[in-house]
């Protein structure tokens, strides 16, 4: 794996190039959420209809497979890429995802981290985690971390840092570590305490890791306290290694992360939107350019997304978003999608996830363009301000 | 006419094959009356093909009246309906055989709601041409794949370590890329399981 920073911008963003496997990705980049290795709804043949190479960068949680398939069988098949039929793709393994593998800080103990999954609560120890990583062979993987919410006691928080550092060493010194073939990202925790965040970041930076995985966010800290924490971490990290983060899903949160110098983001935003029937529509200004007739009377949208289940779309023969080049907008109308949702057809989610993924990848593209033009700060301020104005406007006219 | 489908099935009065009594006869005559109303109402006879549907339950006399009635209307194609319910197979194939014998040779015969691969083979041998069935996709959603030997229950624990494809002789992308063990993880639990097994099953049926 190779990473280099190509450009910096005002407002803190950095554009980089990540070369891994046979792919090159421009950063900041989105890791597409998967479930057991494949997207939730987008079938493998449709995955390649999304912008490339962006659509080849996938987030993966090893825990999804823990109760369903043995490590031995995965090894026999030849690892993740072979098992999923996605040999050209790049997998970044992280135990936590925002959907079916949620860190459970109360059940974690000194021997391992705990996660709430559909198979119940799983306790994962470093040695077991490394066995998974070595049979799956993802391109990148983060070390096991004890992620705690922002409100825990100082003592619990400090313990989480100590444990995470110990598990980091257990992982990279494990005999399995040599077999993984992937780049190791050291996990950084520390909750909402700046001093602990710094301590953890500095310690992890001392280890021989290829990148950093910042954990513990999206677990109860407020958006206001986040920038200080993120900056405290990134200031302690070397410039030339990529930084990945879990738990920052919303566009505004992604912008916070980019401003702090983070390169890779996984996000369950697309998944939750899709389940709810929401389609992203925002443009570069953060809100959709609707016609005046549906701007504020549009009770089914907030300027950034629309709810395709709403009755007003029953006869709407236009695509979700005019000019969108995704498969769904090229082929289908809001009326059809509305019908699919009303009849509980799986195709509704498939088509919508395609659009939302396409759209969100486009958002990341906009971020990269802004950084390369040296205008990230302006882009971010305008994006956030326009969305606030829209909400204020809608609220005051209600 | 507004939906614009190439083949449009007439509205018929269908009854379950498991019932008995005058309702079956009523449904058959009603079907014949309704085909006339469909023909009269059809505004695009040169673009859309109206198929009549033979009803009459399991009664050969009723079926005969219905077939003759539909053939007299000189429709572009004919369907054999009212089967694919709970009737026993010996009754089922006899009705199909009777209908195909009486329907014109130079027009398609569509057995509605069929079906299982074996049923399709039997009906084809009896001279049927077209079929529809939810079976391949529905059984896929329950984790069952169609293979030459019959069915493969991918949800079964025995599949958990089987690294072979669903069907080694199948050339679909699912069989080319995925093992039974991986599909076992997905079967009945993930949308992707339904998608991949449905894909294979439809490919199998088309083959």
Coordinates of C-alpha atoms in Angstrom, one line a residue:
Chain A
X1 CA 0.0 0.0 0.0
X2 CA 1.2 3.5 -0.8
X3 CA -0.1 6.8 0.3
X4 CA 0.9 10.4 -0.5
X5 CA -0.6 13.8 0.1
X6 CA -1.1 15.7 -3.1
X7 CA -2.7 19.0 -2.0
X8 CA -3.7 20.9 1.0
X9 CA -6.4 23.5 1.2
X10 CA -7.5 26.3 3.4
X11 CA -9.9 25.0 6.0
X12 CA -7.7 21.9 6.7
X13 CA -8.6 19.5 4.0
X14 CA -5.9 17.4 2.3
X15 CA -6.2 15.6 -1.0
X16 CA -4.2 12.4 -1.3
X17 CA -3.6 9.3 -3.4
X18 CA -4.0 5.9 -2.0
X19 CA -2.5 3.0 -4.0
X20 CA -3.6 -0.4 -2.8
X21 CA -4.1 -3.7 -4.6
X22 CA -4.2 -2.8 -8.3
X23 CA -6.2 0.4 -7.6
X24 CA -5.5 4.0 -7.0
X25 CA -8.0 6.0 -5.0
X26 CA -8.1 9.8 -4.6
X27 CA -8.8 10.8 -1.0
X28 CA -10.8 11.9 0.9
X29 CA -12.7 8.8 -0.1
X30 CA -15.8 6.9 1.0
X31 CA -15.6 3.3 2.0
X32 CA -18.8 1.7 0.7
X33 CA -20.6 -0.2 3.4
X34 CA -21.0 -4.0 2.9
X35 CA -22.8 -6.7 4.7
X36 CA -21.0 -10.0 4.7
X37 CA -18.7 -8.5 2.1
X38 CA -21.2 -7.5 -0.6
X39 CA -23.3 -4.3 -0.6
X40 CA -26.6 -4.6 1.2
X41 CA -28.7 -4.3 -1.9
X42 CA -26.6 -3.4 -4.9
X43 CA -25.9 -6.7 -6.8
X44 CA -22.3 -7.3 -7.8
X45 CA -23.0 -6.6 -11.5
X46 CA -24.6 -3.2 -10.7
X47 CA -21.7 -2.2 -8.4
X48 CA -19.6 -1.6 -11.3
X49 CA -22.1 0.8 -12.8
X50 CA -21.1 3.2 -10.0
X51 CA -18.3 5.7 -10.6
X52 CA -14.9 3.8 -10.8
X53 CA -12.5 3.5 -9.2
X54 CA -14.5 4.9 -6.3
X55 CA -16.9 2.0 -6.2
X56 CA -14.1 -0.5 -5.6
X57 CA -13.2 0.7 -2.2
X58 CA -15.3 -1.3 0.3
X59 CA -15.6 -1.4 4.0
X60 CA -15.9 -4.8 5.6
X61 CA -16.5 -6.2 9.0
X62 CA -15.0 -9.6 9.8
X63 CA -17.6 -10.1 12.5
X64 CA -20.4 -10.5 9.9
X65 CA -19.1 -13.9 9.0
X66 CA -18.1 -15.1 12.4
X67 CA -21.1 -17.3 13.0
X68 CA -21.9 -18.2 9.4
X69 CA -18.7 -19.6 7.9
X70 CA -15.5 -21.1 9.4
X71 CA -12.1 -19.5 9.0
X72 CA -10.9 -22.8 7.6
X73 CA -13.4 -22.7 4.8
X74 CA -12.6 -19.1 4.0
X75 CA -8.9 -20.0 3.8
X76 CA -9.8 -22.9 1.5
X77 CA -11.7 -20.7 -0.8
X78 CA -8.7 -18.4 -0.9
X79 CA -9.8 -15.4 1.2
X80 CA -12.2 -12.5 0.9
X81 CA -11.6 -11.5 -2.7
X82 CA -12.1 -14.9 -4.0
X83 CA -15.1 -15.7 -1.8
X84 CA -16.9 -12.6 -2.9
X85 CA -15.9 -12.7 -6.5
X86 CA -14.5 -9.2 -6.2
X87 CA -10.8 -9.8 -7.1
X88 CA -10.3 -6.2 -8.4
X89 CA -11.7 -4.6 -5.3
X90 CA -10.1 -3.2 -2.2
X91 CA -11.4 -4.2 1.3
X92 CA -10.8 -2.2 4.5
X93 CA -11.6 -4.4 7.5
X94 CA -12.9 -2.8 10.6
X95 CA -14.7 -4.7 13.4
X96 CA -17.3 -2.0 13.9
X97 CA -20.0 -1.0 11.4
X98 CA -22.8 1.4 12.1
X99 CA -25.5 -1.2 11.5
X100 CA -25.0 -4.8 12.7
X101 CA -21.8 -4.7 14.6
X102 CA -22.0 -2.2 17.3
X103 CA -19.4 -1.8 20.0
X104 CA -20.7 -2.7 23.4
X105 CA -18.4 -1.0 25.9
X106 CA -20.1 -2.6 29.0
X107 CA -19.4 -6.1 27.9
X108 CA -15.9 -5.5 26.8
X109 CA -13.3 -6.7 29.2
X110 CA -9.5 -7.0 29.5
X111 CA -9.5 -10.0 27.2
X112 CA -11.4 -8.6 24.3
X113 CA -13.9 -6.2 22.7
X114 CA -17.6 -6.8 22.6
X115 CA -20.1 -6.2 19.8
X116 CA -23.8 -6.4 19.5
X117 CA -24.6 -8.4 16.3
X118 CA -27.7 -10.2 14.9
X119 CA -26.1 -13.4 16.3
X120 CA -26.1 -11.9 19.8
X121 CA -23.2 -10.4 21.8
X122 CA -19.8 -11.5 20.6
X123 CA -16.6 -11.1 22.6
X124 CA -13.6 -10.8 20.3
X125 CA -10.1 -11.4 21.5
X126 CA -7.0 -10.1 19.6
X127 CA -5.8 -13.6 18.7
X128 CA -9.2 -14.6 17.3
X129 CA -9.5 -11.4 15.4
X130 CA -6.1 -11.9 13.9
X131 CA -7.0 -15.4 12.8
X132 CA -10.0 -13.9 11.0
X133 CA -7.9 -11.3 9.3
X134 CA -5.3 -13.8 8.2
X135 CA -7.8 -16.2 6.6
X136 CA -9.8 -13.3 5.0
X137 CA -6.8 -11.3 3.8
X138 CA -8.4 -7.9 3.4
X139 CA -6.2 -5.2 1.7
X140 CA -6.3 -3.0 4.8
X141 CA -7.3 -3.8 8.4
X142 CA -7.5 -2.0 11.6
X143 CA -6.5 -3.3 15.0
X144 CA -9.0 -4.3 17.6
X145 CA -10.1 -1.4 19.7
X146 CA -12.1 -0.8 22.9
X147 CA -14.4 2.0 21.7
X148 CA -16.4 3.8 24.4
X149 CA -19.1 6.5 24.2
X150 CA -18.3 10.0 25.1
X151 CA -20.0 10.0 28.5
X152 CA -18.1 7.2 30.3
X153 CA -16.1 7.9 33.4
X154 CA -12.5 9.1 33.2
X155 CA -11.4 5.8 34.5
X156 CA -13.2 3.7 32.0
X157 CA -12.0 6.0 29.2
X158 CA -8.4 5.6 30.3
X159 CA -8.8 1.9 30.5
X160 CA -10.1 1.9 26.9
X161 CA -6.9 3.6 25.8
X162 CA -4.7 1.2 27.7
X163 CA -6.5 -1.8 26.3
X164 CA -6.6 -0.6 22.8
X165 CA -2.8 0.0 22.9
X166 CA -2.2 -3.4 24.3
X167 CA -4.5 -5.1 21.7
X168 CA -2.7 -3.1 19.0
X169 CA 0.6 -4.7 20.1
X170 CA -1.1 -8.1 20.4
X171 CA -2.4 -7.8 16.8
X172 CA 0.8 -6.6 15.1
X173 CA 3.0 -9.0 17.0
X174 CA 0.6 -11.9 16.5
X175 CA 2.0 -14.9 14.4
X176 CA -1.0 -14.4 12.1
X177 CA 0.1 -10.8 11.3
X178 CA 2.6 -12.0 8.8
X179 CA 0.1 -13.9 6.8
X180 CA -2.4 -11.2 6.3
X181 CA -0.9 -9.6 3.2
X182 CA -2.7 -6.4 4.2
X183 CA -1.7 -3.0 5.5
X184 CA -2.3 -2.5 9.2
X185 CA -4.1 0.6 10.5
X186 CA -3.5 1.3 14.2
X187 CA -6.7 2.1 16.2
X188 CA -6.9 5.3 18.2
X189 CA -9.5 5.8 20.9
X190 CA -9.8 8.2 23.9
X191 CA -13.4 9.2 24.0
X192 CA -14.1 12.9 24.5
X193 CA -11.0 13.6 26.6
X194 CA -8.4 15.6 24.6
X195 CA -5.5 14.5 26.8
X196 CA -6.4 10.8 26.4
X197 CA -6.9 11.2 22.6
X198 CA -3.4 12.8 22.4
X199 CA -1.9 10.1 24.5
X200 CA -3.4 7.3 22.4
X201 CA -2.5 9.0 19.1
X202 CA 1.1 9.6 20.1
X203 CA 1.5 6.0 21.3
X204 CA 0.0 4.5 18.2
X205 CA 2.1 6.7 16.0
X206 CA 5.2 5.1 17.5
X207 CA 4.2 1.7 16.3
X208 CA 5.1 0.3 12.9
X209 CA 1.7 0.8 11.2
X210 CA 0.7 1.8 7.7
X211 CA -2.2 4.0 8.7
X212 CA -4.5 5.0 11.5
X213 CA -8.1 4.1 12.2
X214 CA -9.7 6.7 14.5
X215 CA -12.4 5.0 16.6
X216 CA -14.8 6.1 19.3
X217 CA -16.6 8.8 17.3
X218 CA -20.3 8.7 16.5
X219 CA -20.9 7.3 20.0
X220 CA -22.4 10.3 21.8
X221 CA -20.0 13.2 21.5
X222 CA -21.6 16.4 20.3
X223 CA -20.8 17.9 16.9
X224 CA -19.5 21.0 18.7
X225 CA -16.8 19.2 20.7
X226 CA -15.7 17.0 17.8
X227 CA -13.4 19.3 15.9
X228 CA -11.1 19.9 18.9
X229 CA -10.9 16.2 19.5
X230 CA -10.2 15.4 15.8
X231 CA -7.5 18.1 15.5
X232 CA -5.9 16.9 18.8
X233 CA -5.5 13.5 17.2
X234 CA -4.4 14.4 13.7
X235 CA -1.8 16.9 15.1
X236 CA -0.1 13.9 16.7
X237 CA 0.0 11.8 13.6
X238 CA 2.6 11.8 10.8
X239 CA 1.5 13.5 7.5
X240 CA 2.4 10.7 5.2
X241 CA 0.1 7.9 6.5
X242 CA -3.6 7.7 5.7
X243 CA -6.2 8.3 8.4
X244 CA -9.5 6.4 8.4
X245 CA -12.4 7.1 10.7
X246 CA -15.6 5.2 11.7
X247 CA -18.8 6.7 12.8
X248 CA -18.9 10.0 10.8
X249 CA -21.7 9.4 8.4
X250 CA -23.6 12.6 7.7
X251 CA -22.3 15.1 5.1
X252 CA -21.7 17.7 7.8
X253 CA -19.8 15.2 9.8
X254 CA -17.7 14.1 6.9
X255 CA -16.8 17.8 6.3
X256 CA -15.7 18.0 9.9
X257 CA -13.5 15.0 9.4
X258 CA -12.0 16.3 6.2
X259 CA -11.2 19.6 7.8
X260 CA -9.3 17.8 10.5
X261 CA -7.2 16.0 7.9
X262 CA -8.9 12.6 7.7
X263 CA -8.7 10.7 4.4
X264 CA -11.1 7.7 4.6
X265 CA -14.6 7.5 5.8
X266 CA -17.1 4.7 6.2
X267 CA -20.7 5.6 6.6
X268 CA -23.9 3.9 7.3
X269 CA -25.8 7.0 6.1
X270 CA -26.6 5.5 2.7
X271 CA -27.9 2.3 4.3
X272 CA -30.3 4.1 6.7
X273 CA -31.5 6.5 4.0
X274 CA -32.2 3.7 1.7
X275 CA -34.2 1.7 4.2
X276 CA -36.3 4.7 4.9
X277 CA -37.0 5.4 1.3
X278 CA -35.0 8.6 1.2
X279 CA -33.2 9.6 -1.9
X280 CA -30.3 12.1 -1.8
X281 CA -30.9 15.2 -3.9
X282 CA -28.5 17.9 -2.6
X283 CA -26.3 19.7 -5.0
X284 CA -22.9 21.4 -4.4
X285 CA -24.7 24.0 -2.4
X286 CA -25.9 21.5 0.0
X287 CA -29.6 21.7 -1.0
X288 CA -31.5 20.6 -4.0
X289 CA -32.3 23.1 -6.7
X290 CA -36.0 22.5 -6.6
X291 CA -38.5 24.5 -8.6
X292 CA -40.2 27.2 -6.6
X293 CA -43.5 25.4 -6.5
X294 CA -42.2 22.6 -4.3
X295 CA -39.5 24.4 -2.4
X296 CA -41.2 25.0 0.9
X297 CA -44.4 23.1 0.4
X298 CA -42.4 20.0 -0.2
X299 CA -43.3 18.3 3.1
X300 CA -41.5 15.2 2.1
X301 CA -38.0 16.6 1.8
X302 CA -35.7 18.9 3.7
X303 CA -33.8 20.1 0.7
X304 CA -31.2 17.4 0.9
X305 CA -33.3 14.4 0.3
X306 CA -36.8 13.3 -0.6
X307 CA -38.9 10.5 0.7
X308 CA -40.0 8.4 -2.2
X309 CA -42.7 6.8 -0.2
X310 CA -44.6 10.1 -0.1
X311 CA -47.9 10.3 -1.9
X312 CA -46.9 13.3 -4.0
X313 CA -44.6 11.1 -6.0
X314 CA -47.3 8.7 -7.0
X315 CA -47.6 10.3 -10.5
X316 CA -44.2 11.9 -10.8
X317 CA -42.7 10.7 -14.0
X318 CA -39.4 12.5 -13.5
X319 CA -36.2 10.8 -12.3
X320 CA -35.1 11.2 -8.6
X321 CA -32.6 13.9 -9.7
X322 CA -32.5 15.5 -13.2
X323 CA -29.0 15.1 -14.6
X324 CA -28.0 12.3 -12.3
X325 CA -26.1 9.7 -14.3
X326 CA -26.8 6.8 -12.1
X327 CA -28.6 3.7 -13.4
X328 CA -31.7 4.4 -11.4
X329 CA -32.1 8.0 -12.7
X330 CA -31.3 7.0 -16.2
X331 CA -34.0 4.3 -16.3
X332 CA -36.6 4.9 -13.7
X333 CA -39.0 7.5 -12.4
X334 CA -40.0 8.6 -8.9
X335 CA -43.5 7.2 -9.6
X336 CA -42.1 3.8 -10.3
X337 CA -40.0 3.8 -7.1
X338 CA -42.9 5.1 -5.1
X339 CA -44.9 2.1 -6.4
X340 CA -42.1 -0.3 -5.6
X341 CA -42.0 1.0 -2.0
X342 CA -45.7 0.8 -1.6
X343 CA -45.8 -2.8 -2.8
X344 CA -42.8 -3.8 -0.6
X345 CA -40.6 -4.9 -3.5
X346 CA -36.9 -5.5 -2.9
X347 CA -36.2 -3.8 -6.1
X348 CA -37.0 -0.5 -4.4
X349 CA -34.0 -0.8 -2.1
X350 CA -31.8 -2.0 -4.9
X351 CA -32.5 0.9 -7.2
X352 CA -32.4 3.4 -4.3
X353 CA -29.1 2.2 -2.9
X354 CA -27.6 2.6 -6.4
X355 CA -28.7 6.2 -6.6
X356 CA -27.7 7.1 -3.0
X357 CA -24.3 5.5 -3.3
X358 CA -23.7 7.2 -6.7
X359 CA -24.8 10.5 -5.1
X360 CA -22.6 10.2 -2.0
X361 CA -19.6 9.2 -4.0
X362 CA -20.3 12.4 -6.0
X363 CA -20.3 14.4 -2.8
X364 CA -16.8 13.1 -2.0
X365 CA -15.7 14.0 -5.5
X366 CA -16.9 17.5 -4.9
X367 CA -14.9 17.6 -1.7
X368 CA -11.8 16.5 -3.5
X369 CA -12.3 19.1 -6.2
X370 CA -12.7 21.8 -3.7
X371 CA -9.5 20.9 -2.0
X372 CA -7.6 20.7 -5.2
X373 CA -8.8 24.2 -6.1
X374 CA -7.7 25.4 -2.7
X375 CA -11.3 26.3 -1.8
X376 CA -12.3 23.6 0.7
X377 CA -13.1 26.2 3.4
X378 CA -15.5 28.1 1.1
X379 CA -17.1 24.9 -0.1
X380 CA -17.7 23.7 3.5
X381 CA -19.0 27.0 4.8
X382 CA -21.4 27.4 1.9
X383 CA -22.6 23.8 2.1
X384 CA -23.4 24.0 5.8
X385 CA -24.8 27.5 5.7
X386 CA -27.2 26.8 2.8
X387 CA -28.6 23.8 4.6
X388 CA -29.1 25.8 7.8
X389 CA -30.8 28.6 5.9
X390 CA -33.2 26.1 4.3
X391 CA -34.1 24.6 7.6
X392 CA -34.6 28.0 9.2
X393 CA -36.6 29.1 6.3
X394 CA -38.8 26.1 6.4
X395 CA -39.3 26.3 10.1
X396 CA -40.2 30.0 10.1
X397 CA -42.8 29.5 7.3
X398 CA -44.5 26.5 9.0
Chain B
X1 CA -54.4 -1.0 -23.6
X2 CA -52.7 1.7 -21.7
X3 CA -50.0 -0.5 -20.1
X4 CA -49.2 -1.6 -23.7
X5 CA -48.1 -5.2 -23.1
X6 CA -47.4 -7.3 -26.1
X7 CA -49.5 -10.2 -24.9
X8 CA -52.5 -9.5 -22.8
X9 CA -54.4 -12.2 -21.0
X10 CA -58.2 -12.0 -21.1
X11 CA -60.0 -11.5 -17.8
X12 CA -61.3 -14.9 -16.9
X13 CA -63.3 -16.4 -14.0
X14 CA -60.9 -18.8 -12.2
X15 CA -62.0 -21.3 -9.6
X16 CA -59.9 -23.7 -7.5
X17 CA -59.6 -27.2 -8.9
X18 CA -60.3 -28.7 -5.5
X19 CA -63.9 -27.4 -5.5
X20 CA -66.9 -29.2 -6.9
X21 CA -70.4 -28.3 -7.9
X22 CA -72.1 -25.8 -10.3
X23 CA -69.6 -23.0 -9.6
X24 CA -67.1 -24.6 -12.0
X25 CA -69.6 -24.5 -14.9
X26 CA -70.7 -21.0 -14.0
X27 CA -67.0 -19.9 -14.2
X28 CA -66.5 -21.6 -17.5
X29 CA -69.5 -19.9 -19.2
X30 CA -68.6 -16.6 -17.6
X31 CA -65.1 -16.9 -19.1
X32 CA -66.6 -17.3 -22.5
X33 CA -68.9 -14.3 -22.1
X34 CA -66.0 -12.2 -20.9
X35 CA -63.8 -13.1 -23.8
X36 CA -66.4 -11.5 -26.1
X37 CA -66.4 -8.4 -23.9
X38 CA -62.6 -8.3 -24.0
X39 CA -62.5 -8.6 -27.7
X40 CA -65.1 -5.8 -28.1
X41 CA -63.2 -3.5 -25.7
X42 CA -59.8 -4.2 -27.2
X43 CA -58.7 -1.0 -28.9
X44 CA -55.3 -2.1 -30.1
X45 CA -55.8 -5.6 -31.7
X46 CA -52.9 -5.1 -34.1
X47 CA -50.3 -4.2 -31.5
X48 CA -51.4 -6.3 -28.6
X49 CA -52.2 -10.0 -28.7
X50 CA -55.2 -11.0 -26.7
X51 CA -55.0 -14.6 -25.4
X52 CA -58.0 -16.4 -24.3
X53 CA -57.9 -18.7 -21.2
X54 CA -59.4 -22.1 -21.1
X55 CA -61.3 -22.8 -17.9
X56 CA -63.6 -25.7 -16.8
X57 CA -61.9 -27.2 -13.7
X58 CA -61.1 -30.9 -14.0
X59 CA -64.3 -31.7 -15.9
X60 CA -63.5 -32.8 -19.5
X61 CA -67.0 -31.9 -20.8
X62 CA -66.7 -28.3 -19.5
X63 CA -63.1 -28.0 -20.8
X64 CA -64.2 -29.2 -24.2
X65 CA -67.0 -26.5 -24.4
X66 CA -64.6 -23.9 -23.4
X67 CA -61.8 -24.8 -25.8
X68 CA -64.1 -25.0 -28.7
X69 CA -65.7 -21.6 -27.7
X70 CA -62.3 -19.9 -27.6
X71 CA -61.0 -21.5 -30.8
X72 CA -64.1 -20.2 -32.6
X73 CA -63.0 -16.7 -31.6
X74 CA -59.8 -17.1 -33.6
X75 CA -57.5 -15.5 -31.0
X76 CA -53.7 -15.1 -31.5
X77 CA -52.9 -17.5 -28.7
X78 CA -54.5 -19.6 -25.9
X79 CA -53.8 -20.3 -22.3
X80 CA -54.7 -23.2 -20.2
X81 CA -55.8 -21.8 -16.9
X82 CA -57.3 -22.9 -13.6
X83 CA -54.6 -25.5 -12.9
X84 CA -51.4 -25.1 -10.8
X85 CA -53.5 -25.3 -7.7
X86 CA -53.9 -28.2 -5.4
X87 CA -55.0 -30.8 -7.9
X88 CA -53.2 -34.2 -8.1
X89 CA -50.8 -34.6 -11.0
X90 CA -52.8 -37.3 -12.7
X91 CA -55.7 -35.0 -13.1
X92 CA -53.5 -32.1 -14.0
X93 CA -51.8 -33.7 -17.0
X94 CA -55.0 -35.1 -18.4
X95 CA -56.5 -31.7 -18.6
X96 CA -53.4 -30.2 -20.2
X97 CA -53.4 -33.1 -22.7
X98 CA -57.0 -32.6 -23.6
X99 CA -56.6 -28.9 -24.2
X100 CA -53.4 -29.1 -26.2
X101 CA -55.1 -31.8 -28.4
X102 CA -58.0 -29.4 -29.1
X103 CA -56.1 -26.2 -29.6
X104 CA -54.8 -25.1 -33.0
X105 CA -51.3 -26.3 -33.9
X106 CA -50.1 -23.0 -35.3
X107 CA -50.8 -20.8 -32.2
X108 CA -48.9 -20.7 -28.9
X109 CA -50.3 -22.6 -25.8
X110 CA -49.5 -21.0 -22.5
X111 CA -50.0 -23.1 -19.3
X112 CA -50.5 -20.5 -16.6
X113 CA -48.8 -20.9 -13.2
X114 CA -46.6 -23.8 -14.2
X115 CA -44.2 -24.5 -12.6
X116 CA -41.9 -27.1 -11.2
X117 CA -39.3 -28.2 -13.7
X118 CA -40.8 -31.7 -14.0
X119 CA -44.2 -30.2 -14.7
X120 CA -42.8 -28.1 -17.5
X121 CA -41.1 -31.1 -19.1
X122 CA -44.4 -33.0 -19.0
X123 CA -46.5 -30.2 -20.4
X124 CA -43.9 -29.5 -23.1
X125 CA -44.2 -33.2 -24.1
X126 CA -47.9 -32.6 -24.3
X127 CA -47.5 -29.7 -26.7
X128 CA -47.4 -26.6 -24.5
X129 CA -45.2 -23.6 -25.4
X130 CA -45.2 -21.0 -22.7
X131 CA -45.1 -20.9 -18.9
X132 CA -45.0 -18.6 -15.9
X133 CA -44.3 -19.3 -12.3
X134 CA -43.1 -17.7 -9.1
X135 CA -41.4 -20.9 -8.0
X136 CA -37.8 -20.1 -9.0
X137 CA -37.7 -16.8 -7.3
X138 CA -39.9 -17.7 -4.4
X139 CA -37.9 -20.8 -3.6
X140 CA -34.7 -18.7 -3.9
X141 CA -35.9 -16.4 -1.2
X142 CA -36.3 -19.5 1.1
X143 CA -32.7 -20.5 0.3
X144 CA -33.4 -23.2 -2.2
X145 CA -31.4 -23.5 -5.4
X146 CA -32.5 -25.5 -8.5
X147 CA -30.0 -27.9 -9.8
X148 CA -30.1 -30.8 -12.3
X149 CA -30.4 -33.3 -9.4
X150 CA -33.4 -31.5 -8.0
X151 CA -33.1 -28.9 -5.3
X152 CA -30.2 -27.7 -3.0
X153 CA -31.2 -26.4 0.4
X154 CA -28.5 -23.8 0.9
X155 CA -29.7 -22.9 4.3
X156 CA -28.8 -26.4 5.5
X157 CA -25.8 -26.7 7.8
X158 CA -24.2 -29.2 5.4
X159 CA -23.7 -26.3 3.0
X160 CA -21.6 -24.3 5.5
X161 CA -18.3 -25.8 4.5
X162 CA -19.0 -26.8 0.9
X163 CA -16.7 -24.8 -1.3
X164 CA -18.2 -26.1 -4.5
X165 CA -20.5 -23.8 -6.6
X166 CA -24.2 -24.3 -6.4
X167 CA -24.1 -26.3 -9.7
X168 CA -20.7 -27.1 -11.1
X169 CA -22.2 -27.5 -14.6
X170 CA -24.0 -24.2 -14.5
X171 CA -22.4 -21.2 -16.3
X172 CA -24.3 -18.4 -14.6
X173 CA -22.2 -15.7 -12.8
X174 CA -23.4 -16.9 -9.4
X175 CA -22.0 -20.4 -10.0
X176 CA -18.9 -19.0 -11.6
X177 CA -18.1 -16.7 -8.7
X178 CA -19.6 -18.1 -5.4
X179 CA -19.3 -21.1 -3.3
X180 CA -22.2 -22.9 -1.5
X181 CA -20.5 -22.0 1.8
X182 CA -20.7 -18.3 1.1
X183 CA -24.3 -18.3 -0.3
X184 CA -25.2 -20.3 2.8
X185 CA -24.2 -17.3 4.9
X186 CA -26.6 -15.1 2.9
X187 CA -29.5 -17.5 2.3
X188 CA -32.7 -16.3 4.0
X189 CA -30.8 -13.8 6.0
X190 CA -29.7 -11.1 3.5
X191 CA -31.3 -9.5 0.6
X192 CA -28.2 -10.4 -1.4
X193 CA -29.0 -14.1 -0.7
X194 CA -32.3 -13.7 -2.4
X195 CA -30.8 -11.8 -5.3
X196 CA -28.0 -14.3 -6.0
X197 CA -30.0 -17.4 -5.6
X198 CA -32.9 -15.9 -7.7
X199 CA -30.4 -15.1 -10.4
X200 CA -29.1 -18.7 -10.5
X201 CA -32.6 -20.2 -10.4
X202 CA -33.9 -18.1 -13.3
X203 CA -30.8 -18.9 -15.3
X204 CA -31.4 -22.6 -14.6
X205 CA -35.0 -22.4 -15.7
X206 CA -34.1 -20.6 -18.9
X207 CA -31.4 -23.2 -19.6

